[in-house]
mmCIF file of C-alpha atoms in Angstrom:
data_model
loop_
_atom_site.group_PDB
_atom_site.id
_atom_site.type_symbol
_atom_site.label_atom_id
_atom_site.label_comp_id
_atom_site.label_asym_id
_atom_site.label_seq_id
_atom_site.Cartn_x
_atom_site.Cartn_y
_atom_site.Cartn_z
ATOM 1 C CA MET A 1 103.172 5.244 85.358
ATOM 2 C CA THR A 2 103.586 4.327 81.686
ATOM 3 C CA ALA A 3 102.240 1.209 80.043
ATOM 4 C CA THR A 4 105.751 -0.228 79.789
ATOM 5 C CA THR A 5 106.274 -0.098 83.555
ATOM 6 C CA ASP A 6 102.739 -0.753 84.804
ATOM 7 C CA PRO A 7 102.676 -4.411 85.987
ATOM 8 C CA THR A 8 99.001 -4.621 85.010
ATOM 9 C CA THR A 9 99.911 -4.048 81.347
ATOM 10 C CA ALA A 10 103.605 -4.963 81.073
ATOM 11 C CA ARG A 11 104.443 -8.261 79.442
ATOM 12 C CA PRO A 12 105.508 -11.164 81.683
ATOM 13 C CA PRO A 13 109.119 -12.403 81.960
ATOM 14 C CA ILE A 14 108.365 -15.789 80.389
ATOM 15 C CA GLU A 15 112.099 -16.641 80.414
ATOM 16 C CA GLU A 16 111.555 -17.761 84.020
ATOM 17 C CA MET A 17 109.662 -20.774 82.718
ATOM 18 C CA TYR A 18 112.694 -22.032 80.815
ATOM 19 C CA VAL A 19 114.713 -22.004 84.039
ATOM 20 C CA VAL A 20 112.029 -24.002 85.853
ATOM 21 C CA HIS A 21 111.719 -26.487 82.996
ATOM 22 C CA ARG A 22 115.489 -26.967 82.927
ATOM 23 C CA VAL A 23 115.339 -28.273 86.488
ATOM 24 C CA PHE A 24 112.744 -30.899 85.592
ATOM 25 C CA ARG A 25 114.661 -31.977 82.495
ATOM 26 C CA ARG A 26 117.884 -32.337 84.501
ATOM 27 C CA GLU A 27 116.475 -34.052 87.575
ATOM 28 C CA PHE A 28 114.211 -36.524 85.784
ATOM 29 C CA ALA A 29 117.162 -37.547 83.606
ATOM 30 C CA LEU A 30 119.398 -38.103 86.649
ATOM 31 C CA LEU A 31 116.961 -39.683 89.080
ATOM 32 C CA PRO A 32 116.296 -43.052 87.387
ATOM 33 C CA ARG A 33 120.060 -43.646 87.248
ATOM 34 C CA LEU A 34 120.436 -42.746 90.922
ATOM 35 C CA VAL A 35 117.585 -45.080 91.848
ATOM 36 C CA ARG A 36 119.042 -47.979 89.871
ATOM 37 C CA ALA A 37 122.472 -47.464 91.471
ATOM 38 C CA VAL A 38 121.177 -48.160 95.010
ATOM 39 C CA ARG A 39 122.395 -51.510 96.324
ATOM 40 C CA GLU A 40 119.989 -54.209 97.436
ATOM 41 C CA GLY A 41 118.656 -53.486 100.912
ATOM 42 C CA ASP A 42 120.372 -50.107 101.323
ATOM 43 C CA ALA A 43 117.332 -48.430 102.837
ATOM 44 C CA ASP A 44 119.321 -45.401 104.008
ATOM 45 C CA ARG A 45 120.478 -44.600 100.488
ATOM 46 C CA ALA A 46 117.022 -45.389 99.073
ATOM 47 C CA SER A 47 115.499 -42.997 101.592
ATOM 48 C CA LEU A 48 117.889 -40.204 100.569
ATOM 49 C CA VAL A 49 117.441 -40.651 96.808
ATOM 50 C CA GLY A 50 113.730 -41.306 97.169
ATOM 51 C CA GLY A 51 113.375 -38.208 99.313
ATOM 52 C CA HIS A 52 114.957 -36.165 96.551
ATOM 53 C CA LEU A 53 112.604 -37.685 94.005
ATOM 54 C CA ARG A 54 109.712 -36.711 96.270
ATOM 55 C CA LEU A 55 111.061 -33.168 96.474
ATOM 56 C CA VAL A 56 111.204 -32.883 92.683
ATOM 57 C CA LEU A 57 107.719 -34.375 92.389
ATOM 58 C CA ASP A 58 106.446 -31.825 94.907
ATOM 59 C CA GLY A 59 108.049 -29.061 92.839
ATOM 60 C CA LEU A 60 106.375 -30.396 89.705
ATOM 61 C CA HIS A 61 103.017 -30.558 91.475
ATOM 62 C CA MET A 62 103.367 -26.938 92.654
ATOM 63 C CA HIS A 63 104.314 -25.873 89.128
ATOM 64 C CA HIS A 64 101.372 -27.616 87.491
ATOM 65 C CA THR A 65 98.758 -26.541 90.042
ATOM 66 C CA GLY A 66 99.904 -22.941 89.542
ATOM 67 C CA GLU A 67 99.371 -23.285 85.806
ATOM 68 C CA ASP A 68 95.990 -24.952 86.353
ATOM 69 C CA GLU A 69 94.787 -22.181 88.637
ATOM 70 C CA ILE A 70 96.400 -19.124 87.062
ATOM 71 C CA LEU A 71 97.399 -19.632 83.421
ATOM 72 C CA TRP A 72 94.849 -21.941 81.831
ATOM 73 C CA PRO A 73 91.719 -19.961 82.853
ATOM 74 C CA ARG A 74 93.177 -16.711 81.522
ATOM 75 C CA LEU A 75 94.367 -18.227 78.259
ATOM 76 C CA SER A 76 91.049 -20.020 77.755
ATOM 77 C CA GLU A 77 89.235 -16.713 78.157
ATOM 78 C CA ARG A 78 91.581 -14.434 76.219
ATOM 79 C CA ALA A 79 93.183 -16.669 73.567
ATOM 80 C CA GLU A 80 89.951 -18.237 72.385
ATOM 81 C CA PRO A 81 91.261 -19.682 69.089
ATOM 82 C CA SER A 82 93.777 -21.668 71.164
ATOM 83 C CA ALA A 83 91.241 -23.249 73.490
ATOM 84 C CA GLU A 84 91.997 -26.695 72.067
ATOM 85 C CA LEU A 85 95.683 -26.206 72.842
ATOM 86 C CA VAL A 86 94.864 -25.325 76.454
ATOM 87 C CA ARG A 87 92.741 -28.469 76.707
ATOM 88 C CA THR A 88 95.712 -30.459 75.417
ATOM 89 C CA MET A 89 97.896 -28.971 78.151
ATOM 90 C CA GLN A 90 95.320 -29.892 80.774
ATOM 91 C CA ALA A 91 95.135 -33.443 79.414
ATOM 92 C CA GLN A 92 98.925 -33.696 79.603
ATOM 93 C CA HIS A 93 98.802 -32.591 83.233
ATOM 94 C CA ASP A 94 96.263 -35.347 83.857
ATOM 95 C CA LEU A 95 98.589 -37.906 82.261
ATOM 96 C CA VAL A 96 101.492 -36.759 84.453
ATOM 97 C CA ASP A 97 99.193 -37.075 87.478
ATOM 98 C CA GLN A 98 98.460 -40.678 86.517
ATOM 99 C CA HIS A 99 102.188 -41.438 86.580
ATOM 100 C CA LEU A 100 102.443 -39.721 89.968
ATOM 101 C CA ASP A 101 99.603 -41.857 91.342
ATOM 102 C CA ARG A 102 101.416 -45.020 90.225
ATOM 103 C CA LEU A 103 104.758 -43.826 91.523
ATOM 104 C CA GLY A 104 103.683 -42.866 95.059
ATOM 105 C CA PRO A 105 103.129 -46.341 96.585
ATOM 106 C CA LEU A 106 106.165 -47.828 94.808
ATOM 107 C CA LEU A 107 108.395 -45.032 96.043
ATOM 108 C CA GLU A 108 107.178 -45.381 99.626
ATOM 109 C CA GLN A 109 107.904 -49.130 99.633
ATOM 110 C CA TRP A 110 111.340 -48.719 98.035
ATOM 111 C CA MET A 111 112.421 -45.990 100.469
ATOM 112 C CA ARG A 112 111.485 -48.263 103.367
ATOM 113 C CA THR A 113 113.223 -51.434 102.123
ATOM 114 C CA GLY A 114 115.812 -50.534 99.489
ATOM 115 C CA ALA A 115 114.676 -53.586 97.484
ATOM 116 C CA VAL A 116 116.252 -53.570 94.008
ATOM 117 C CA LEU A 117 113.131 -54.993 92.347
ATOM 118 C CA ARG A 118 110.982 -52.219 93.778
ATOM 119 C CA GLY A 119 113.662 -49.683 92.872
ATOM 120 C CA GLU A 120 113.574 -50.822 89.260
ATOM 121 C CA GLN A 121 109.807 -50.279 89.248
ATOM 122 C CA VAL A 122 110.321 -46.769 90.651
ATOM 123 C CA ALA A 123 112.940 -46.024 87.985
ATOM 124 C CA ARG A 124 110.752 -47.389 85.185
ATOM 125 C CA VAL A 125 107.717 -45.326 86.161
ATOM 126 C CA THR A 126 109.961 -42.266 86.562
ATOM 127 C CA ASP A 127 111.256 -42.859 83.029
ATOM 128 C CA GLU A 128 107.666 -43.024 81.767
ATOM 129 C CA LEU A 129 106.820 -39.856 83.685
ATOM 130 C CA ARG A 130 109.828 -38.105 82.148
ATOM 131 C CA GLU A 131 108.766 -39.130 78.649
ATOM 132 C CA SER A 132 105.287 -37.648 79.112
ATOM 133 C CA LEU A 133 106.662 -34.576 80.844
ATOM 134 C CA LEU A 134 109.204 -33.761 78.137
ATOM 135 C CA GLU A 135 106.465 -33.814 75.507
ATOM 136 C CA HIS A 136 104.448 -31.441 77.683
ATOM 137 C CA LEU A 137 107.343 -29.054 78.367
ATOM 138 C CA ASP A 138 108.303 -28.905 74.696
ATOM 139 C CA LEU A 139 104.736 -28.063 73.668
ATOM 140 C CA GLU A 140 104.408 -25.484 76.426
ATOM 141 C CA GLU A 141 107.582 -23.692 75.370
ATOM 142 C CA ARG A 142 106.749 -23.841 71.684
ATOM 143 C CA GLU A 143 103.050 -22.938 71.753
ATOM 144 C CA ILE A 144 101.915 -21.725 75.179
ATOM 145 C CA LEU A 145 104.611 -19.239 76.172
ATOM 146 C CA PRO A 146 104.096 -17.070 73.058
ATOM 147 C CA LEU A 147 100.397 -16.890 73.987
ATOM 148 C CA VAL A 148 101.280 -16.002 77.574
ATOM 149 C CA ALA A 149 103.464 -13.161 76.293
ATOM 150 C CA GLN A 150 100.458 -11.764 74.415
ATOM 151 C CA HIS A 151 97.583 -12.384 76.812
ATOM 152 C CA VAL A 152 98.923 -12.457 80.400
ATOM 153 C CA THR A 153 100.222 -9.423 82.288
ATOM 154 C CA ALA A 154 103.376 -9.265 84.390
ATOM 155 C CA ALA A 155 101.262 -8.921 87.538
ATOM 156 C CA GLU A 156 99.290 -12.061 86.683
ATOM 157 C CA TRP A 157 102.462 -13.933 85.799
ATOM 158 C CA ALA A 158 103.935 -12.994 89.194
ATOM 159 C CA LEU A 159 101.071 -14.919 90.795
ATOM 160 C CA LEU A 160 102.733 -18.130 89.583
ATOM 161 C CA GLY A 161 105.854 -17.398 91.606
ATOM 162 C CA GLU A 162 103.796 -16.401 94.624
ATOM 163 C CA HIS A 163 101.823 -19.631 94.341
ATOM 164 C CA GLY A 164 105.003 -21.708 94.220
ATOM 165 C CA ARG A 165 106.675 -19.945 97.132
ATOM 166 C CA GLY A 166 103.483 -20.116 99.170
ATOM 167 C CA SER A 167 103.274 -23.873 98.564
ATOM 168 C CA MET A 168 106.836 -24.629 99.736
ATOM 169 C CA SER A 169 107.706 -25.581 103.273
ATOM 170 C CA PHE A 170 110.620 -23.763 104.910
ATOM 171 C CA GLY A 171 112.737 -26.900 104.497
ATOM 172 C CA GLN A 172 111.950 -27.151 100.786
ATOM 173 C CA LEU A 173 112.686 -23.499 100.044
ATOM 174 C CA PRO A 174 116.522 -23.598 99.922
ATOM 175 C CA LEU A 175 116.550 -26.937 98.098
ATOM 176 C CA LEU A 176 114.086 -25.948 95.383
ATOM 177 C CA PHE A 177 115.676 -22.525 94.907
ATOM 178 C CA GLY A 178 119.114 -24.124 94.872
ATOM 179 C CA SER A 179 117.909 -26.452 92.157
ATOM 180 C CA LEU A 180 116.657 -23.493 90.116
ATOM 181 C CA LEU A 181 119.946 -21.634 90.457
ATOM 182 C CA GLU A 182 122.266 -24.601 89.873
ATOM 183 C CA ASP A 183 122.618 -24.136 86.101
ATOM 184 C CA ALA A 184 121.398 -20.541 85.885
ATOM 185 C CA ASP A 185 123.541 -17.825 84.317
ATOM 186 C CA PRO A 186 123.904 -14.452 86.139
ATOM 187 C CA HIS A 187 120.909 -12.923 84.344
ATOM 188 C CA GLU A 188 118.711 -15.919 85.175
ATOM 189 C CA ARG A 189 119.870 -15.948 88.804
ATOM 190 C CA ALA A 190 118.883 -12.302 89.200
ATOM 191 C CA MET A 191 115.565 -12.935 87.457
ATOM 192 C CA MET A 192 114.668 -15.758 89.851
ATOM 193 C CA LEU A 193 115.918 -14.069 93.030
ATOM 194 C CA ASP A 194 114.725 -10.487 92.528
ATOM 195 C CA PRO A 195 111.054 -11.190 93.387
ATOM 196 C CA LEU A 196 112.086 -12.447 96.842
ATOM 197 C CA PRO A 197 112.033 -10.085 99.834
ATOM 198 C CA ALA A 198 115.570 -8.842 100.520
ATOM 199 C CA PRO A 199 116.062 -10.873 103.750
ATOM 200 C CA VAL A 200 114.912 -14.077 102.056
ATOM 201 C CA ARG A 201 117.107 -13.368 99.029
ATOM 202 C CA LEU A 202 120.144 -12.925 101.285
ATOM 203 C CA LEU A 203 119.271 -16.137 103.113
ATOM 204 C CA MET A 204 119.059 -18.082 99.856
ATOM 205 C CA LEU A 205 122.421 -16.733 98.673
ATOM 206 C CA THR A 206 124.205 -17.666 101.914
ATOM 207 C CA TRP A 207 122.764 -20.344 104.185
ATOM 208 C CA GLY A 208 120.461 -21.670 101.468
ATOM 209 C CA ALA A 209 123.250 -22.019 98.908
ATOM 210 C CA ARG A 210 125.480 -23.889 101.365
ATOM 211 C CA ARG A 211 122.659 -26.182 102.394
ATOM 212 C CA TYR A 212 121.763 -27.000 98.804
ATOM 213 C CA THR A 213 125.379 -27.736 97.857
ATOM 214 C CA ARG A 214 125.800 -30.181 100.764
ATOM 215 C CA TYR A 215 122.443 -31.777 100.079
ATOM 216 C CA ILE A 216 122.798 -32.323 96.335
ATOM 217 C CA ARG A 217 126.322 -33.742 96.691
ATOM 218 C CA ARG A 218 124.977 -36.348 99.086
ATOM 219 C CA VAL A 219 122.078 -37.173 96.762
ATOM 220 C CA ARG A 220 124.362 -37.596 93.755
ATOM 221 C CA GLY A 221 127.049 -39.437 95.704
ATOM 222 C CA GLU A 222 129.732 -36.858 94.948
#
């Protein structure tokens, strides 16, 4: 096997990260508006929208824990002059976690009652989370991904996807994959689906796609 095809030496497909980040940019822009549009006392609608926010937050948590466990240790060891940058990324993860800690109790109360006042608090904290997250994603794309391309192998990069898939429940799988594929072009769709076992890939393209379409239309009130 040549160096260009050996997954232990081949460079990672870092373009996958842009697809993942696109989901967070899209959903955290939409969600505060959806929260604010819920009528006073409409607990059913609050539960649906809040459940989607929880799903996106779970996806973000999976994404960040994968980076914490897989990317940062390798970059800290191999890209030594950039150690300060890695520490900055870790600090940004900590800041996002602080927003998540604030958001959890507010979201639980709003989903139960549909109270507009509590919903506004949920939307405001989500806006603050988005602001911190966008700064983090921009820095990651600008500074971290070029380092990953130099210092992380394709096999190590694949561990991120395995971590994410292993962290998802069966119910989350079609919704999170549907979210990834929603705005993906044909090349990106293939890139995200190819690592899946063939039966799972077929399931995501059929039952999973239909389930996601029905689900997201309900969430967005379409």
